[in-house]
Amino acid sequence: MRFLVYTRKTLLETARDWKLLVFTLLFAPCFVFILYGAYGGGNPAFNIAVYNLDRQAGGSHGAGIVQALKEAAYSNGDPQFRIVLHESGSEADSLSLDSSIKKLEKRKLDAVLVLTGDTSKVIQTAAVCERAGVLQAPYHIYGDPLNGRYALAAIYAAAEVDRYVQKMTPIRLPLTLDEQFVGSGVSLSDFDQLMPGLLVLSLLNVLFTAGASFIKEIEKGTMLRLNLSLLRPREMIGGISLIQLLLGLASFALTLSAARICGFEWRGSVVAVLLVAAVSLLAVLGLALISVSFMSSVFDVMTVGMVPYFLVMFFAGLFFPLTAIELFSIGDSAFRLNDILPLSLSVSALNQALFFERGVYEIHMELLGNLIVACLYFGAGLWLFRRRHMTSR
Amino acid sequence: MEGQGRETFALELDGIVKRYGNLIAVDGISLRIAKRQLYAVLGPNGAGKSTLISIAMGLVKADSGHVRLNGASEAAGLSQVGLCPQELVIWEGLTVWEQLLFMGSMHGVQRTIARRRADELLEALGLMDKKRVMASALSGGMKRRLNIMLALMHDPSVVILDEPHAGLDPQSRIWVRDFLKNLSADKTVIVTTHDMEETEKIADRAVIIDRGRVLAEDTPSNLIRSVYPAHLLELSLDGYGSQAEEITKLLAAGFPGLMQQGRMLRAESDNPLRLAGQIRERLTLAGIRDGNGEIRIRNANLEDVFIAMTGRGLRE
């Protein structure tokens, strides 16, 4: 009974604290729209400057390669490259090349491709020669190895050049590539790949509202009245946790809806995704309890609370994978050092559920691991909070 | 009170000691507070009043000593106690009505009873028209009254109020004074305060505590009579300018009962009018102009008692 009364009171207070409520519910969905604006919904198109120095420019193989690059597309028809073509005169002199290389440094370009003067000559020779490779001419690719997009741009461009050469000559490589996709087979955009992290971020934001709800009773001194009423810790923490759980799930649903509006598609199990979210929220609540055990005000939550927030955001791999140290494995499932952080396994589980159409059974090891981690955090948080803020009788 | 049975005491403290490092906050205090009276715990800041109350409520553990509430152990009797802390302990995000009902429910009061009780309290403390107002929108005095109401929602037989008059405007002070007096008709009301004037008006009994020890315990009038059975005569030195020191020496020699307290010479006398005449005569003989109105005769109060006992003002 007292649990329900306390839960109702928490609901009223949470609903009336509209600033924090709006932050929790809308931060991640807004982030989705911002990222969609930044990345676009489609596949990444790489910015390439192509210097066609082929002496037979115009109708030559140099122009053919440029055309092939322009036509290169992903399976859904999105172009692979945005080409800036330099063909003749001052457009293609060494000063212009220097300028493009500077653009690589500033990441305004992902790669620079230079087709040399003998490009047509060697391809024509190879087309009529029985023995290939008698004549060779280089083509150059410039790029910044520190730019993650360069590697992909270079691979895609080189593959396109190879494809063109094999099409125009009898030259055949001894090994042929047969590419197979795992998962749904649908290519993923940069935006799509950020979605598991963004969804988990929507859950992580509950750290602040939950922390504020837990600490408010301490800061305002109302914990004294609750202690005197002999309210049990489980009734209070249970009441707050239930409201925060619902809040987190609402934020999660809004983030997913925002993503769908932006064209994100997934065919995975809804139950699996919701289970991952619920277990992840338990871990976030545990982390909030541990954090506020060492705090005394909402201000502390909003400032010092950034430490666990960013710690989890970066080291649990929400937005970029980190090198993992494997601790042990059970069957096919390996458990890594950063899996002891809450939400680390959530990202992995969501990846599988969203992109590989896995159901609850297929991700049960991640779910179980996540549940164990969440229970450990929640249990530790409960113990610490009781010890530091609630009078035990 | 020696002959009273244990069941007649609302609160019994027996040899309570509490130390914080080298500081002895409570130094062996024993008190027995009878039921259905308004009992004031007096003392300056840092005297140990709040620590003593916290120990009585089980919020702070005593190093030694025993507490009994309504004849039972502290833990068993706690449900019959309502505490109104000195700080405002209210839920700013709830309306007055919501938090009264919430507090009632937390103490296991049935909803219909809680509603009736909340209405009674709102009426008694003059907040009926603020029932649906958010606590954050109340004035300081109204919040103080709400603070008191929250301690009473479960109809406790013992009510402990820590500095209930602090920060109250005159209207709220009158409301609270009348309310506490009425409350003590069927409940034990324990008030910690350093407001002596208010205590004289409302308390049935009072204890004066300083440095963690009981200095005196009785009714306010008995406390005053025990220290100052006669009237007080006060001579203010403010009107004498540079002659103040000369006057002090002159009068101290002639009137041994005259004690200096700051810019005041004070003496207790059964016949203060005669003493005043003697002082004026002495001043005239010494060629010192009689500062009209500087000699004042009045009854002693609790503050005088405290000063006499501790040698310092209450609000230092």
mmCIF file of N, CA and C in Angstrom, chain A residues 309-382:
data_model
loop_
_atom_site.group_PDB
_atom_site.id
_atom_site.type_symbol
_atom_site.label_atom_id
_atom_site.label_comp_id
_atom_site.label_asym_id
_atom_site.label_seq_id
_atom_site.Cartn_x
_atom_site.Cartn_y
_atom_site.Cartn_z
ATOM 1 N N TYR A 309 28.130 9.130 -16.233
ATOM 2 C CA TYR A 309 27.424 9.251 -17.520
ATOM 3 C C TYR A 309 28.412 9.105 -18.689
ATOM 4 N N PHE A 310 29.478 9.897 -18.657
ATOM 5 C CA PHE A 310 30.438 9.843 -19.763
ATOM 6 C C PHE A 310 31.275 8.570 -19.723
ATOM 7 N N LEU A 311 31.532 8.100 -18.511
ATOM 8 C CA LEU A 311 32.290 6.852 -18.359
ATOM 9 C C LEU A 311 31.571 5.720 -19.099
ATOM 10 N N VAL A 312 30.279 5.630 -18.866
ATOM 11 C CA VAL A 312 29.491 4.582 -19.519
ATOM 12 C C VAL A 312 29.381 4.871 -21.014
ATOM 13 N N MET A 313 29.126 6.142 -21.345
ATOM 14 C CA MET A 313 28.924 6.476 -22.755
ATOM 15 C C MET A 313 30.139 6.070 -23.602
ATOM 16 N N PHE A 314 31.340 6.307 -23.068
ATOM 17 C CA PHE A 314 32.535 6.002 -23.859
ATOM 18 C C PHE A 314 32.999 4.560 -23.702
ATOM 19 N N PHE A 315 33.056 4.086 -22.458
ATOM 20 C CA PHE A 315 33.684 2.781 -22.253
ATOM 21 C C PHE A 315 32.726 1.604 -22.440
ATOM 22 N N ALA A 316 31.434 1.882 -22.490
ATOM 23 C CA ALA A 316 30.508 0.778 -22.783
ATOM 24 C C ALA A 316 30.320 0.643 -24.292
ATOM 25 N N GLY A 317 30.982 1.501 -25.068
ATOM 26 C CA GLY A 317 30.946 1.376 -26.528
ATOM 27 C C GLY A 317 29.648 1.830 -27.153
ATOM 28 N N LEU A 318 29.036 2.869 -26.587
ATOM 29 C CA LEU A 318 27.759 3.328 -27.136
ATOM 30 C C LEU A 318 27.917 3.867 -28.550
ATOM 31 N N PHE A 319 29.020 4.558 -28.812
ATOM 32 C CA PHE A 319 29.148 5.197 -30.123
ATOM 33 C C PHE A 319 30.346 4.725 -30.948
ATOM 34 N N PHE A 320 31.354 4.187 -30.301
ATOM 35 C CA PHE A 320 32.439 3.599 -31.075
ATOM 36 C C PHE A 320 33.030 2.430 -30.279
ATOM 37 N N PRO A 321 33.378 1.372 -31.010
ATOM 38 C CA PRO A 321 33.871 0.194 -30.314
ATOM 39 C C PRO A 321 35.273 0.420 -29.747
ATOM 40 N N LEU A 322 35.502 -0.144 -28.570
ATOM 41 C CA LEU A 322 36.824 -0.053 -27.967
ATOM 42 C C LEU A 322 37.468 -1.432 -27.984
ATOM 43 N N THR A 323 38.799 -1.450 -27.976
ATOM 44 C CA THR A 323 39.505 -2.727 -27.909
ATOM 45 C C THR A 323 39.113 -3.421 -26.612
ATOM 46 N N ALA A 324 38.661 -4.653 -26.724
ATOM 47 C CA ALA A 324 38.142 -5.337 -25.545
ATOM 48 C C ALA A 324 39.114 -6.391 -25.051
ATOM 49 N N ILE A 325 39.217 -6.500 -23.746
ATOM 50 C CA ILE A 325 40.040 -7.555 -23.148
ATOM 51 C C ILE A 325 39.095 -8.667 -22.727
ATOM 52 N N GLU A 326 39.296 -9.846 -23.341
ATOM 53 C CA GLU A 326 38.379 -10.952 -23.063
ATOM 54 C C GLU A 326 38.691 -11.561 -21.707
ATOM 55 N N LEU A 327 37.670 -11.690 -20.871
ATOM 56 C CA LEU A 327 37.862 -12.277 -19.539
ATOM 57 C C LEU A 327 37.631 -13.784 -19.579
ATOM 58 N N PHE A 328 36.494 -14.170 -20.139
ATOM 59 C CA PHE A 328 36.184 -15.602 -20.260
ATOM 60 C C PHE A 328 35.093 -15.771 -21.304
ATOM 61 N N SER A 329 34.860 -16.986 -21.699
ATOM 62 C CA SER A 329 33.775 -17.205 -22.650
ATOM 63 C C SER A 329 32.956 -18.413 -22.240
ATOM 64 N N ILE A 330 31.670 -18.340 -22.533
ATOM 65 C CA ILE A 330 30.767 -19.467 -22.294
ATOM 66 C C ILE A 330 30.160 -19.792 -23.650
ATOM 67 N N GLY A 331 30.488 -20.986 -24.153
ATOM 68 C CA GLY A 331 30.026 -21.334 -25.490
ATOM 69 C C GLY A 331 30.609 -20.351 -26.489
ATOM 70 N N ASP A 332 29.730 -19.748 -27.278
ATOM 71 C CA ASP A 332 30.191 -18.781 -28.277
ATOM 72 C C ASP A 332 30.274 -17.358 -27.725
ATOM 73 N N SER A 333 29.805 -17.188 -26.497
ATOM 74 C CA SER A 333 29.739 -15.830 -25.960
ATOM 75 C C SER A 333 30.969 -15.493 -25.128
ATOM 76 N N ALA A 334 31.669 -14.470 -25.553
ATOM 77 C CA ALA A 334 32.852 -14.032 -24.825
ATOM 78 C C ALA A 334 32.480 -12.849 -23.940
ATOM 79 N N PHE A 335 32.981 -12.835 -22.727
ATOM 80 C CA PHE A 335 32.730 -11.717 -21.826
ATOM 81 C C PHE A 335 34.008 -10.909 -21.643
ATOM 82 N N ARG A 336 33.872 -9.617 -21.930
ATOM 83 C CA ARG A 336 35.037 -8.750 -21.967
ATOM 84 C C ARG A 336 35.062 -7.861 -20.716
ATOM 85 N N LEU A 337 36.230 -7.274 -20.503
ATOM 86 C CA LEU A 337 36.418 -6.460 -19.302
ATOM 87 C C LEU A 337 35.383 -5.338 -19.236
ATOM 88 N N ASN A 338 35.149 -4.661 -20.369
ATOM 89 C CA ASN A 338 34.199 -3.541 -20.289
ATOM 90 C C ASN A 338 32.738 -3.994 -20.252
ATOM 91 N N ASP A 339 32.512 -5.312 -20.302
ATOM 92 C CA ASP A 339 31.145 -5.802 -20.113
ATOM 93 C C ASP A 339 30.687 -5.629 -18.666
ATOM 94 N N ILE A 340 31.655 -5.390 -17.761
ATOM 95 C CA ILE A 340 31.235 -5.167 -16.365
ATOM 96 C C ILE A 340 30.627 -3.778 -16.200
ATOM 97 N N LEU A 341 30.786 -2.940 -17.219
ATOM 98 C CA LEU A 341 30.110 -1.638 -17.179
ATOM 99 C C LEU A 341 28.652 -1.840 -17.568
ATOM 100 N N PRO A 342 27.741 -1.147 -16.873
ATOM 101 C CA PRO A 342 26.345 -1.301 -17.299
ATOM 102 C C PRO A 342 26.187 -0.803 -18.730
ATOM 103 N N LEU A 343 25.332 -1.430 -19.476
ATOM 104 C CA LEU A 343 24.963 -1.044 -20.849
ATOM 105 C C LEU A 343 25.932 -1.516 -21.926
ATOM 106 N N SER A 344 27.101 -2.045 -21.531
ATOM 107 C CA SER A 344 28.030 -2.532 -22.547
ATOM 108 C C SER A 344 27.396 -3.681 -23.340
ATOM 109 N N LEU A 345 26.799 -4.613 -22.612
ATOM 110 C CA LEU A 345 26.159 -5.749 -23.278
ATOM 111 C C LEU A 345 24.855 -5.336 -23.962
ATOM 112 N N SER A 346 24.287 -4.211 -23.506
ATOM 113 C CA SER A 346 23.037 -3.748 -24.117
ATOM 114 C C SER A 346 23.268 -3.362 -25.574
ATOM 115 N N VAL A 347 24.387 -2.680 -25.836
ATOM 116 C CA VAL A 347 24.687 -2.248 -27.212
ATOM 117 C C VAL A 347 24.836 -3.477 -28.098
ATOM 118 N N SER A 348 25.579 -4.443 -27.580
ATOM 119 C CA SER A 348 25.797 -5.672 -28.350
ATOM 120 C C SER A 348 24.471 -6.395 -28.616
ATOM 121 N N ALA A 349 23.634 -6.480 -27.577
ATOM 122 C CA ALA A 349 22.342 -7.165 -27.728
ATOM 123 C C ALA A 349 21.435 -6.413 -28.700
ATOM 124 N N LEU A 350 21.432 -5.099 -28.608
ATOM 125 C CA LEU A 350 20.582 -4.317 -29.519
ATOM 126 C C LEU A 350 21.070 -4.420 -30.962
ATOM 127 N N ASN A 351 22.389 -4.435 -31.144
ATOM 128 C CA ASN A 351 22.949 -4.627 -32.486
ATOM 129 C C ASN A 351 22.392 -5.887 -33.120
ATOM 130 N N GLN A 352 22.396 -6.957 -32.328
ATOM 131 C CA GLN A 352 21.933 -8.245 -32.859
ATOM 132 C C GLN A 352 20.433 -8.237 -33.108
ATOM 133 N N ALA A 353 19.699 -7.650 -32.164
ATOM 134 C CA ALA A 353 18.234 -7.652 -32.307
ATOM 135 C C ALA A 353 17.782 -6.746 -33.452
ATOM 136 N N LEU A 354 18.463 -5.611 -33.604
ATOM 137 C CA LEU A 354 18.021 -4.640 -34.614
ATOM 138 C C LEU A 354 18.505 -4.993 -36.018
ATOM 139 N N PHE A 355 19.757 -5.443 -36.128
ATOM 140 C CA PHE A 355 20.356 -5.600 -37.455
ATOM 141 C C PHE A 355 20.409 -7.047 -37.940
ATOM 142 N N PHE A 356 20.387 -7.992 -37.007
ATOM 143 C CA PHE A 356 20.532 -9.382 -37.416
ATOM 144 C C PHE A 356 19.269 -10.195 -37.178
ATOM 145 N N GLU A 357 18.184 -9.479 -36.870
ATOM 146 C CA GLU A 357 16.880 -10.123 -36.713
ATOM 147 C C GLU A 357 16.901 -11.239 -35.693
ATOM 148 N N ARG A 358 17.677 -11.055 -34.638
ATOM 149 C CA ARG A 358 17.753 -12.083 -33.602
ATOM 150 C C ARG A 358 16.604 -11.917 -32.601
ATOM 151 N N GLY A 359 16.125 -13.052 -32.104
ATOM 152 C CA GLY A 359 15.055 -13.028 -31.104
ATOM 153 C C GLY A 359 15.627 -13.203 -29.712
ATOM 154 N N VAL A 360 14.708 -13.372 -28.763
ATOM 155 C CA VAL A 360 15.131 -13.475 -27.359
ATOM 156 C C VAL A 360 16.080 -14.660 -27.171
ATOM 157 N N TYR A 361 15.743 -15.794 -27.803
ATOM 158 C CA TYR A 361 16.567 -16.983 -27.587
ATOM 159 C C TYR A 361 17.995 -16.768 -28.092
ATOM 160 N N GLU A 362 18.108 -16.140 -29.267
ATOM 161 C CA GLU A 362 19.446 -15.961 -29.857
ATOM 162 C C GLU A 362 20.319 -15.012 -29.042
ATOM 163 N N ILE A 363 19.681 -14.079 -28.332
ATOM 164 C CA ILE A 363 20.512 -13.138 -27.562
ATOM 165 C C ILE A 363 20.430 -13.420 -26.061
ATOM 166 N N HIS A 364 20.034 -14.649 -25.720
ATOM 167 C CA HIS A 364 19.798 -14.915 -24.295
ATOM 168 C C HIS A 364 21.068 -14.786 -23.458
ATOM 169 N N MET A 365 22.232 -15.078 -24.059
ATOM 170 C CA MET A 365 23.469 -14.955 -23.282
ATOM 171 C C MET A 365 23.757 -13.489 -22.951
ATOM 172 N N GLU A 366 23.547 -12.616 -23.947
ATOM 173 C CA GLU A 366 23.750 -11.174 -23.690
ATOM 174 C C GLU A 366 22.737 -10.679 -22.656
ATOM 175 N N LEU A 367 21.496 -11.155 -22.811
ATOM 176 C CA LEU A 367 20.449 -10.735 -21.865
ATOM 177 C C LEU A 367 20.771 -11.197 -20.445
ATOM 178 N N LEU A 368 21.217 -12.437 -20.360
ATOM 179 C CA LEU A 368 21.547 -12.991 -19.042
ATOM 180 C C LEU A 368 22.723 -12.226 -18.420
ATOM 181 N N GLY A 369 23.758 -12.021 -19.231
ATOM 182 C CA GLY A 369 24.928 -11.282 -18.749
ATOM 183 C C GLY A 369 24.532 -9.882 -18.307
ATOM 184 N N ASN A 370 23.701 -9.252 -19.137
ATOM 185 C CA ASN A 370 23.216 -7.899 -18.834
ATOM 186 C C ASN A 370 22.407 -7.888 -17.531
ATOM 187 N N LEU A 371 21.593 -8.911 -17.366
ATOM 188 C CA LEU A 371 20.751 -9.008 -16.163
ATOM 189 C C LEU A 371 21.608 -9.186 -14.916
ATOM 190 N N ILE A 372 22.639 -10.017 -15.038
ATOM 191 C CA ILE A 372 23.535 -10.238 -13.883
ATOM 192 C C ILE A 372 24.230 -8.925 -13.514
ATOM 193 N N VAL A 373 24.761 -8.249 -14.538
ATOM 194 C CA VAL A 373 25.442 -6.964 -14.286
ATOM 195 C C VAL A 373 24.453 -5.969 -13.664
ATOM 196 N N ALA A 374 23.230 -5.901 -14.219
ATOM 197 C CA ALA A 374 22.222 -4.951 -13.720
ATOM 198 C C ALA A 374 21.870 -5.255 -12.260
ATOM 199 N N CYS A 375 21.694 -6.540 -11.952
ATOM 200 C CA CYS A 375 21.338 -6.913 -10.570
ATOM 201 C C CYS A 375 22.469 -6.561 -9.613
ATOM 202 N N LEU A 376 23.708 -6.780 -10.060
ATOM 203 C CA LEU A 376 24.854 -6.450 -9.210
ATOM 204 C C LEU A 376 24.889 -4.948 -8.926
ATOM 205 N N TYR A 377 24.675 -4.159 -9.963
ATOM 206 C CA TYR A 377 24.694 -2.706 -9.774
ATOM 207 C C TYR A 377 23.531 -2.253 -8.894
ATOM 208 N N PHE A 378 22.356 -2.797 -9.158
ATOM 209 C CA PHE A 378 21.174 -2.382 -8.395
ATOM 210 C C PHE A 378 21.313 -2.803 -6.928
ATOM 211 N N GLY A 379 21.788 -4.018 -6.733
ATOM 212 C CA GLY A 379 21.970 -4.521 -5.363
ATOM 213 C C GLY A 379 22.975 -3.666 -4.596
ATOM 214 N N ALA A 380 24.098 -3.372 -5.264
ATOM 215 C CA ALA A 380 25.132 -2.549 -4.615
ATOM 216 C C ALA A 380 24.590 -1.156 -4.322
ATOM 217 N N GLY A 381 23.825 -0.616 -5.280
ATOM 218 C CA GLY A 381 23.251 0.720 -5.112
ATOM 219 C C GLY A 381 22.264 0.754 -3.950
ATOM 220 N N LEU A 382 21.434 -0.256 -3.872
ATOM 221 C CA LEU A 382 20.434 -0.347 -2.797
ATOM 222 C C LEU A 382 21.119 -0.387 -1.437
#
